[in-house]
Structure formats: structure tokens, C-alpha cells
Amino acid sequence: MKEQPVPERLQISPFLVFYLVMSMQIGIGVLGYQRIIAMDAGYDAWISILFAGACIHVIVWMIYKIGETVGGDIVTAHKYVVGNFFGKALCFTFIGYFILYSLTVIRTFIEVIQVWMFPELSTFWFSFGFMILCVYIIFGGFRTVVGTAFFGLVLPAYLLLTFGWAIKFSNFYNLLPIWDHSIKELLTASYHMSLTFIGFEIIIFFYPFIKEPKKSQKWAHLAVLTTTIIYTILAIITFAYFAEDQLAKQIWASLTMWKIVEMPFVERFEYIGIANWNLIILPNVCISIWIASRLIKRVFNIRQKVGVFFVVAAVLSVIHFLDTREKINTLNNFVGKMGFAFTFIYIPLLFAAVMIAKKLKKGKKK
């Protein structure tokens, strides 16, 4: 049975892919990725960011090639390669992945609030209120989710300028000598950027919702390039601001740099930054819940709203048990490894399988 195409009224313009990809890549990981990559490659870690960004461009090209070949999303690609039953079965892992992704983002953000602002904040009730907002947005349809991604990226964009306060206290000689670490150490640092960089893979899930998908490819690549530049510049400023032994003690280096921001109308700017980050992570959670519920709809042939309630219930039932830094860190590491495996191992394998299946089908027709 041929799949019904997505109606044009539900599709988005190609340039909006830029905001979708960037809003997923810029999330909670920005607050503390510098320490993690510096543990592997020291202050040469900014080279690792550039290398990881270059690799992502190749994966994005593969994603578009898959979508163009099968004429649909990842479920269509699975069916194209292994048939209907096994194609749907393969999607179970991705439903779990995006449920865990949304859980990781919201729980890590709550931890930031509890450590920096309100130690007695209830994890369950904050996440409950946050999920009500997410459900409201998702029920508005995919275009509403895209609108949230747009505003979640544009409105807090001014925060990037605030890191400029750290420059006058920075010593850029900290970065010297350049390339003082081995290739293995640089590659390990690139690997540990995975939790921060993952998010671009969502293209393969909403591909049918893009008008003229070919035209959107340049916007996807531009989004990855912009994110790579932002992460590289922020890492360089952080490395220049902190001595290496100081950075090793900073779990959230970006927040610590905000402590020196001085304005006539605010004494503790990090409070404003954390409050704004609530808007930045909103599309992270909305998009991941939308994808998980969309996969549930595609696999089980049920209404997407039912899938949304299932995902939200799953997140709320687990989040209260993540009550220590060790558990949250374990979850972050696990989701990071899943994201790395999906983006850098599974997608290339799926790309190869789709290309082989395409040749075989052409041979049968002849």
C-alpha cells in the first residue's frame, strides 16, 4: 500500500529547516561542553569541534540522499530496505531514543535551576508544568512546533553577545601551543561532542513535511556550519578565560562566565540567562516528543495525540527517580552514546543499505 503524501498545508518552507536543526543542536549541552572536551584534548579541543562539524556535513548529505531515494522519512527508508514488518520493528529503538532525549534535556535543565537558583524546586511539578506547555504546542501541529523552534532560537540570540564580557579578562596565550595533543586525543574529544551536537538527525524524521526538500539542504548545511562556529568561538573564549586546572572544576563553564556580566539593572545575570534557557530547551523537548509520537503513529496506526500522551507519561513517570548528579550524568552519557551510534554509525549503514536496495530494484525492473 502506497503511503499518503503530507498535505501541502501541513508542510514548511525550506528555509525553516535552518531553525529546526539549530534549535535542536543548541540546547542544554552548551552550558558545560567545554570541560568535557578539554578533559580529552586539553585546549586543542576547539580543533575537535571543527572536525566533528565537518563530519556532520557528510551525515546531513547522506540523510538527504536517503530521503530523496525513498521519498519519505526513516520509516519509509526501513520499509524500502527490509519490508513493512521489520521496517516498523526497527523504529522501536528510535521511539525510546527520543523519549530519553526529551527526558535528558528537561532533567538536566531542572538540575541547573536547582543548583543555581532554587534548590528546593520540585522536579516533578516543574516538569509537569513544562510538559503541559509542550503538549499544547504539539497539538497545534508541526507548523506550531516549527514556530516554537524559530522563536526559541531568535529571541534568546542576544545571550551570545554576553559572553563578550569574558574577553577582556581572557588570556588567549592559554591556547598555545596549538596541536599539542595526539590525533587519538582529538578524535576522543570529537566523540564527546556528540551529546552537544546531536539533533541534526531530526531531518530524516520530518523530511516529508518539507516543501521542495532539495531546496532545504543548503539551509541544513548552513545551520550545522553556524552551530559549529558558535561552539568553536565559545570554546575558545572559555579556554582563554579559564586556566586548564580551573576549567576542570567547572561543570557549567558558560554559566560561570555569566557571573562577571555587570549591568546597571541586574546584579546576577546568570539568573536571566537560565530563565532564557527555558525558551531555548522548549523546542528541544517539543520536537523530540513530536518525533516519538509521530513514530508511534506510523508504527501502530494510532492517532498521534495518543502517542504524545504516552511519551509525556513515560517521561513524568521516570523523571522523579533521577535525583542525584550521578544518575543524571549517567543518563547524559547514555543518550550521548545512543546519539553518536545513531548519527555516525546507523545513518551511514542505512545509507549504504538504501543505495544497495535501489540498485537491486533497478536490476529487477530491467
Tab-separated table of C-alpha atoms in Angstrom:
chain	number	residue	atom	x	y	z
A	1	MET	CA	0.000	0.000	0.000
A	2	LYS	CA	1.433	3.351	-1.073
A	3	GLU	CA	1.875	5.940	1.692
A	4	GLN	CA	-0.175	9.114	1.524
A	5	PRO	CA	1.924	12.262	0.974
A	6	VAL	CA	1.795	15.006	3.603
A	7	PRO	CA	-0.724	17.715	2.535
A	8	GLU	CA	0.935	20.945	1.418
A	9	ARG	CA	-0.918	22.965	4.083
A	10	LEU	CA	0.967	20.981	6.750
A	11	GLN	CA	4.392	21.400	5.148
A	12	ILE	CA	7.014	24.038	5.950
A	13	SER	CA	9.135	26.293	3.741
A	14	PRO	CA	12.684	25.027	3.042
A	15	PHE	CA	14.440	27.851	4.938
A	16	LEU	CA	12.728	26.872	8.219
A	17	VAL	CA	14.913	23.752	8.320
A	18	PHE	CA	17.709	26.130	9.400
A	19	TYR	CA	15.827	26.975	12.627
A	20	LEU	CA	14.724	23.398	13.289
A	21	VAL	CA	18.263	22.000	13.053
A	22	MET	CA	19.909	24.828	15.013
A	23	SER	CA	17.266	24.823	17.749
A	24	MET	CA	17.910	21.100	18.308
A	25	GLN	CA	21.696	21.429	18.270
A	26	ILE	CA	21.796	24.381	20.667
A	27	GLY	CA	20.421	23.075	23.928
A	28	ILE	CA	21.458	22.231	27.449
A	29	GLY	CA	24.879	20.925	26.359
A	30	VAL	CA	26.099	24.472	25.589
A	31	LEU	CA	26.274	25.211	29.305
A	32	GLY	CA	29.077	22.756	30.034
A	33	TYR	CA	30.565	21.009	26.995
A	34	GLN	CA	33.898	22.873	27.283
A	35	ARG	CA	35.084	20.951	30.346
A	36	ILE	CA	34.165	17.576	28.830
A	37	ILE	CA	36.098	18.015	25.580
A	38	ALA	CA	39.052	19.682	27.357
A	39	MET	CA	39.460	16.550	29.506
A	40	ASP	CA	40.475	14.648	26.356
A	41	ALA	CA	42.300	17.147	24.152
A	42	GLY	CA	43.149	19.977	26.529
A	43	TYR	CA	42.918	23.413	24.930
A	44	ASP	CA	43.332	21.905	21.453
A	45	ALA	CA	39.732	20.728	21.807
A	46	TRP	CA	38.467	23.554	19.570
A	47	ILE	CA	40.066	21.642	16.666
A	48	SER	CA	37.905	18.656	17.624
A	49	ILE	CA	34.770	20.806	17.344
A	50	LEU	CA	35.677	21.781	13.771
A	51	PHE	CA	36.373	18.154	12.851
A	52	ALA	CA	33.070	16.962	14.347
A	53	GLY	CA	31.235	19.719	12.453
A	54	ALA	CA	32.864	18.678	9.167
A	55	CYS	CA	31.801	15.044	9.727
A	56	ILE	CA	28.216	16.166	10.383
A	57	HIS	CA	28.013	17.804	6.944
A	58	VAL	CA	28.703	14.381	5.391
A	59	ILE	CA	25.953	12.783	7.502
A	60	VAL	CA	23.494	15.532	6.536
A	61	TRP	CA	24.246	14.842	2.853
A	62	MET	CA	23.547	11.125	3.475
A	63	ILE	CA	20.244	11.940	5.205
A	64	TYR	CA	19.031	13.965	2.226
A	65	LYS	CA	20.175	11.257	-0.188
A	66	ILE	CA	18.188	8.662	1.804
A	67	GLY	CA	15.074	10.873	1.875
A	68	GLU	CA	15.321	11.642	-1.830
A	69	THR	CA	15.770	7.968	-2.778
A	70	VAL	CA	12.884	6.543	-0.720
A	71	GLY	CA	10.662	9.626	-0.969
A	72	GLY	CA	9.917	9.760	2.741
A	73	ASP	CA	11.157	9.561	6.317
A	74	ILE	CA	13.108	6.911	8.234
A	75	VAL	CA	10.086	4.572	8.452
A	76	THR	CA	9.784	4.680	4.655
A	77	ALA	CA	13.531	4.030	4.368
A	78	HIS	CA	13.270	0.979	6.639
A	79	LYS	CA	10.343	-0.386	4.606
A	80	TYR	CA	12.303	0.272	1.413
A	81	VAL	CA	15.186	-1.875	2.672
A	82	VAL	CA	13.673	-4.661	4.819
A	83	GLY	CA	9.927	-4.568	4.175
A	84	ASN	CA	6.898	-3.403	6.149
A	85	PHE	CA	7.072	-5.602	9.293
A	86	PHE	CA	10.803	-5.379	10.010
A	87	GLY	CA	10.830	-1.748	8.874
A	88	LYS	CA	8.354	-0.830	11.598
A	89	ALA	CA	10.103	-3.024	14.168
A	90	LEU	CA	13.361	-1.117	13.665
A	91	CYS	CA	11.606	2.099	14.718
A	92	PHE	CA	11.063	0.928	18.320
A	93	THR	CA	14.626	1.920	19.214
A	94	PHE	CA	14.111	5.446	17.915
A	95	ILE	CA	10.893	5.889	19.878
A	96	GLY	CA	12.877	5.059	23.024
A	97	TYR	CA	15.759	7.285	21.937
A	98	PHE	CA	13.636	10.420	21.581
A	99	ILE	CA	11.785	9.733	24.832
A	100	LEU	CA	15.166	9.527	26.588
A	101	TYR	CA	16.384	12.617	24.720
A	102	SER	CA	13.484	14.745	25.985
A	103	LEU	CA	13.943	13.292	29.487
A	104	THR	CA	17.671	14.153	29.435
A	105	VAL	CA	17.129	17.748	28.328
A	106	ILE	CA	14.433	18.626	30.829
A	107	ARG	CA	16.052	16.841	33.798
A	108	THR	CA	19.452	18.420	33.172
A	109	PHE	CA	17.839	21.858	32.921
A	110	ILE	CA	15.974	21.314	36.195
A	111	GLU	CA	19.302	20.365	37.799
A	112	VAL	CA	20.775	23.693	36.641
A	113	ILE	CA	17.839	25.567	38.209
A	114	GLN	CA	18.170	23.595	41.459
A	115	VAL	CA	21.918	24.219	41.733
A	116	TRP	CA	21.994	27.878	40.682
A	117	MET	CA	18.600	29.306	41.682
A	118	PHE	CA	16.036	27.264	43.614
A	119	PRO	CA	17.460	24.240	45.500
A	120	GLU	CA	14.007	23.188	46.754
A	121	LEU	CA	12.354	23.234	43.311
A	122	SER	CA	10.162	20.155	42.783
A	123	THR	CA	11.456	18.104	39.867
A	124	PHE	CA	8.074	16.500	39.175
A	125	TRP	CA	5.897	19.613	39.321
A	126	PHE	CA	8.236	21.737	37.206
A	127	SER	CA	8.442	19.009	34.557
A	128	PHE	CA	4.648	18.506	34.775
A	129	GLY	CA	4.017	22.192	34.030
A	130	PHE	CA	6.648	22.165	31.290
A	131	MET	CA	5.047	19.118	29.669
A	132	ILE	CA	1.607	20.757	29.666
A	133	LEU	CA	3.115	23.596	27.629
A	134	CYS	CA	4.791	21.098	25.267
A	135	VAL	CA	1.542	19.168	24.737
A	136	TYR	CA	-0.293	22.421	23.975
A	137	ILE	CA	2.334	23.349	21.354
A	138	ILE	CA	2.440	19.886	19.747
A	139	PHE	CA	-1.366	19.706	19.497
A	140	GLY	CA	-1.154	22.854	17.378
A	141	GLY	CA	0.536	20.767	14.675
A	142	PHE	CA	4.015	20.514	13.216
A	143	ARG	CA	3.991	24.097	11.951
A	144	THR	CA	3.393	25.325	15.514
A	145	VAL	CA	6.360	23.263	16.698
A	146	VAL	CA	8.471	24.868	13.964
A	147	GLY	CA	7.307	28.312	15.098
A	148	THR	CA	8.462	27.483	18.626
A	149	ALA	CA	11.859	26.475	17.227
A	150	PHE	CA	12.085	29.811	15.393
A	151	PHE	CA	11.313	31.938	18.458
A	152	GLY	CA	13.358	29.661	20.742
A	153	LEU	CA	16.384	30.456	18.594
A	154	VAL	CA	15.828	34.107	17.660
A	155	LEU	CA	14.574	35.646	20.932
A	156	PRO	CA	17.431	34.453	23.201
A	157	ALA	CA	20.102	35.048	20.496
A	158	TYR	CA	21.310	38.163	22.330
A	159	LEU	CA	22.804	35.871	25.002
A	160	LEU	CA	25.698	35.133	22.636
A	161	LEU	CA	26.836	38.759	22.979
A	162	THR	CA	27.045	38.485	26.767
A	163	PHE	CA	29.983	36.082	26.520
A	164	GLY	CA	31.952	39.037	25.159
A	165	TRP	CA	32.319	40.286	28.774
A	166	ALA	CA	34.778	37.440	29.369
A	167	ILE	CA	37.124	38.542	26.563
A	168	LYS	CA	38.680	41.441	28.494
A	169	PHE	CA	39.595	39.018	31.298
A	170	SER	CA	40.904	36.363	28.907
A	171	ASN	CA	44.424	35.259	28.088
A	172	PHE	CA	44.498	33.752	24.605
A	173	TYR	CA	48.041	32.505	25.160
A	174	ASN	CA	46.302	29.676	27.064
A	175	LEU	CA	45.607	28.097	23.664
A	176	LEU	CA	49.296	27.828	22.812
A	177	PRO	CA	50.982	25.687	21.668
A	178	ILE	CA	48.402	24.654	19.070
A	179	TRP	CA	48.123	20.941	18.179
A	180	ASP	CA	49.899	19.800	21.315
A	181	HIS	CA	47.806	16.602	21.534
A	182	SER	CA	47.682	13.373	19.559
A	183	ILE	CA	45.170	12.548	16.833
A	184	LYS	CA	43.617	9.961	19.138
A	185	GLU	CA	43.002	12.570	21.860
A	186	LEU	CA	41.455	14.978	19.350
A	187	LEU	CA	39.184	12.247	17.971
A	188	THR	CA	38.122	11.296	21.500
A	189	ALA	CA	37.189	14.939	22.164
A	190	SER	CA	35.177	14.973	18.909
A	191	TYR	CA	33.340	11.881	20.102
A	192	HIS	CA	32.465	13.577	23.390
A	193	MET	CA	30.913	16.486	21.489
A	194	SER	CA	28.163	14.065	20.407
A	195	LEU	CA	25.607	14.981	23.101
A	196	THR	CA	26.077	18.660	22.299
A	197	PHE	CA	25.983	18.250	18.514
A	198	ILE	CA	23.215	15.648	18.179
A	199	GLY	CA	19.897	16.964	16.963
A	200	PHE	CA	20.569	17.471	13.253
A	201	GLU	CA	19.419	13.885	12.608
A	202	ILE	CA	15.797	15.008	13.067
A	203	ILE	CA	15.791	15.884	9.339
A	204	ILE	CA	15.269	12.221	8.464
A	205	PHE	CA	12.110	12.170	10.611
A	206	PHE	CA	10.349	15.294	9.257
A	207	TYR	CA	11.630	15.050	5.657
A	208	PRO	CA	8.092	14.555	4.171
A	209	PHE	CA	6.962	17.783	5.886
A	210	ILE	CA	9.367	19.966	3.866
A	211	LYS	CA	8.158	21.687	0.694
A	212	GLU	CA	10.708	21.020	-2.037
A	213	PRO	CA	13.172	19.158	0.237
A	214	LYS	CA	16.102	19.610	-2.180
A	215	LYS	CA	15.994	23.373	-1.633
A	216	SER	CA	16.194	22.890	2.145
A	217	GLN	CA	19.507	21.017	2.041
A	218	LYS	CA	21.587	24.202	1.839
A	219	TRP	CA	19.751	25.544	4.901
A	220	ALA	CA	20.504	22.364	6.844
A	221	HIS	CA	24.202	22.663	5.994
A	222	LEU	CA	24.159	26.366	6.911
A	223	ALA	CA	22.596	25.507	10.283
A	224	VAL	CA	25.328	22.952	11.027
A	225	LEU	CA	28.021	25.440	9.949
A	226	THR	CA	26.570	28.200	12.152
A	227	THR	CA	26.331	25.901	15.167
A	228	THR	CA	29.915	24.713	14.644
A	229	ILE	CA	31.181	28.300	14.502
A	230	ILE	CA	29.249	29.270	17.656
A	231	TYR	CA	30.560	26.261	19.601
A	232	THR	CA	34.128	26.869	18.415
A	233	ILE	CA	34.141	30.580	19.321
A	234	LEU	CA	32.534	29.925	22.714
A	235	ALA	CA	35.083	27.174	23.438
A	236	ILE	CA	37.997	29.459	22.521
A	237	ILE	CA	36.665	32.243	24.800
A	238	THR	CA	36.192	29.716	27.615
A	239	PHE	CA	39.705	28.286	27.201
A	240	ALA	CA	41.155	31.798	27.236
A	241	TYR	CA	39.142	32.784	30.327
A	242	PHE	CA	39.876	29.729	32.482
A	243	ALA	CA	43.213	28.129	33.245
A	244	GLU	CA	43.102	24.421	32.407
A	245	ASP	CA	43.038	23.290	36.041
A	246	GLN	CA	40.236	25.803	36.785
A	247	LEU	CA	38.096	24.592	33.889
A	248	ALA	CA	38.404	21.006	35.139
A	249	LYS	CA	36.353	22.050	38.221
A	250	GLN	CA	33.614	23.894	36.289
A	251	ILE	CA	30.605	21.683	35.495
A	252	TRP	CA	28.798	24.603	33.790
A	253	ALA	CA	31.563	26.846	32.476
A	254	SER	CA	29.209	29.016	30.403
A	255	LEU	CA	27.135	29.884	33.467
A	256	THR	CA	30.255	30.718	35.471
A	257	MET	CA	31.341	33.221	32.806
A	258	TRP	CA	27.979	34.971	33.164
A	259	LYS	CA	28.817	35.769	36.780
A	260	ILE	CA	31.123	38.588	35.637
A	261	VAL	CA	28.473	40.289	33.467
A	262	GLU	CA	27.692	43.678	35.017
A	263	MET	CA	24.693	45.797	34.045
A	264	PRO	CA	23.059	48.742	35.828
A	265	PHE	CA	19.704	46.964	36.092
A	266	VAL	CA	20.783	43.431	37.048
A	267	GLU	CA	23.298	42.080	39.538
A	268	ARG	CA	23.161	38.349	38.814
A	269	PHE	CA	22.935	37.958	35.037
A	270	GLU	CA	23.161	34.159	35.213
A	271	TYR	CA	19.589	34.185	36.581
A	272	ILE	CA	18.408	35.922	33.410
A	273	GLY	CA	20.472	33.528	31.291
A	274	ILE	CA	18.970	30.447	32.959
A	275	ALA	CA	15.438	31.862	32.633
A	276	ASN	CA	16.060	32.479	28.915
A	277	TRP	CA	17.416	28.950	28.531
A	278	ASN	CA	13.916	27.748	29.366
A	279	LEU	CA	12.893	29.081	25.940
A	280	ILE	CA	15.936	27.512	24.262
A	281	ILE	CA	15.218	23.974	25.504
A	282	LEU	CA	11.471	24.215	24.780
A	283	PRO	CA	11.867	23.305	21.069
A	284	ASN	CA	14.350	20.542	22.052
A	285	VAL	CA	11.649	18.827	24.083
A	286	CYS	CA	8.730	19.644	21.744
A	287	ILE	CA	10.490	18.345	18.631
A	288	SER	CA	11.682	15.133	20.323
A	289	ILE	CA	8.182	14.410	21.706
A	290	TRP	CA	6.657	15.173	18.281
A	291	ILE	CA	9.065	12.757	16.572
A	292	ALA	CA	8.498	9.980	19.138
A	293	SER	CA	4.707	10.365	18.868
A	294	ARG	CA	4.924	10.519	15.053
A	295	LEU	CA	6.851	7.230	15.041
A	296	ILE	CA	4.258	5.671	17.361
A	297	LYS	CA	1.544	6.784	14.920
A	298	ARG	CA	3.433	5.343	11.924
A	299	VAL	CA	4.221	2.027	13.626
A	300	PHE	CA	0.957	1.307	15.485
A	301	ASN	CA	-1.503	3.195	13.225
A	302	ILE	CA	-2.988	5.173	16.105
A	303	ARG	CA	-3.669	8.888	16.483
A	304	GLN	CA	-0.594	10.990	17.160
A	305	LYS	CA	-2.265	12.637	20.170
A	306	VAL	CA	-2.366	9.232	21.886
A	307	GLY	CA	1.370	8.884	21.216
A	308	VAL	CA	2.025	12.335	22.708
A	309	PHE	CA	0.258	11.368	25.954
A	310	PHE	CA	2.216	8.101	26.076
A	311	VAL	CA	5.578	9.887	25.683
A	312	VAL	CA	4.715	12.556	28.272
A	313	ALA	CA	3.517	9.901	30.734
A	314	ALA	CA	6.750	7.919	30.215
A	315	VAL	CA	8.903	11.000	30.916
A	316	LEU	CA	6.925	12.052	34.008
A	317	SER	CA	6.922	8.538	35.464
A	318	VAL	CA	10.735	8.299	35.326
A	319	ILE	CA	11.989	11.840	35.945
A	320	HIS	CA	11.374	11.836	39.705
A	321	PHE	CA	13.796	8.914	40.175
A	322	LEU	CA	16.686	10.866	38.630
A	323	ASP	CA	17.507	12.547	41.927
A	324	THR	CA	21.336	12.587	42.025
A	325	ARG	CA	24.128	14.112	39.911
A	326	GLU	CA	25.484	10.589	39.223
A	327	LYS	CA	22.163	9.351	37.794
A	328	ILE	CA	21.720	12.465	35.651
A	329	ASN	CA	25.301	12.208	34.400
A	330	THR	CA	24.810	8.522	33.571
A	331	LEU	CA	21.667	9.383	31.588
A	332	ASN	CA	23.510	12.150	29.712
A	333	ASN	CA	26.364	9.791	28.832
A	334	PHE	CA	23.978	7.036	27.718
A	335	VAL	CA	21.925	9.337	25.470
A	336	GLY	CA	25.146	10.820	24.084
A	337	LYS	CA	26.367	7.335	23.130
A	338	MET	CA	22.986	6.468	21.591
A	339	GLY	CA	23.049	9.717	19.604
A	340	PHE	CA	26.587	9.046	18.402
A	341	ALA	CA	25.712	5.474	17.375
A	342	PHE	CA	22.591	6.625	15.523
A	343	THR	CA	24.144	9.568	13.682
A	344	PHE	CA	27.653	8.320	12.905
A	345	ILE	CA	27.110	4.559	12.612
A	346	TYR	CA	23.456	3.767	11.860
A	347	ILE	CA	22.782	6.519	9.297
A	348	PRO	CA	25.844	5.583	7.135
A	349	LEU	CA	24.767	1.911	7.331
A	350	LEU	CA	21.189	2.838	6.378
A	351	PHE	CA	22.540	4.985	3.531
A	352	ALA	CA	24.564	2.033	2.200
A	353	ALA	CA	21.557	-0.304	2.558
A	354	VAL	CA	19.251	2.108	0.697
A	355	MET	CA	21.753	2.521	-2.159
A	356	ILE	CA	22.167	-1.270	-2.454
A	357	ALA	CA	18.378	-1.784	-2.359
A	358	LYS	CA	17.985	0.880	-5.064
A	359	LYS	CA	20.425	-0.940	-7.365
A	360	LEU	CA	18.768	-4.294	-6.745
A	361	LYS	CA	15.306	-2.884	-7.510
A	362	LYS	CA	16.598	-1.283	-10.699
A	363	GLY	CA	18.098	-4.653	-11.700
A	364	LYS	CA	14.747	-6.421	-11.147
A	365	LYS	CA	12.901	-3.878	-13.276
A	366	LYS	CA	15.364	-4.422	-16.134
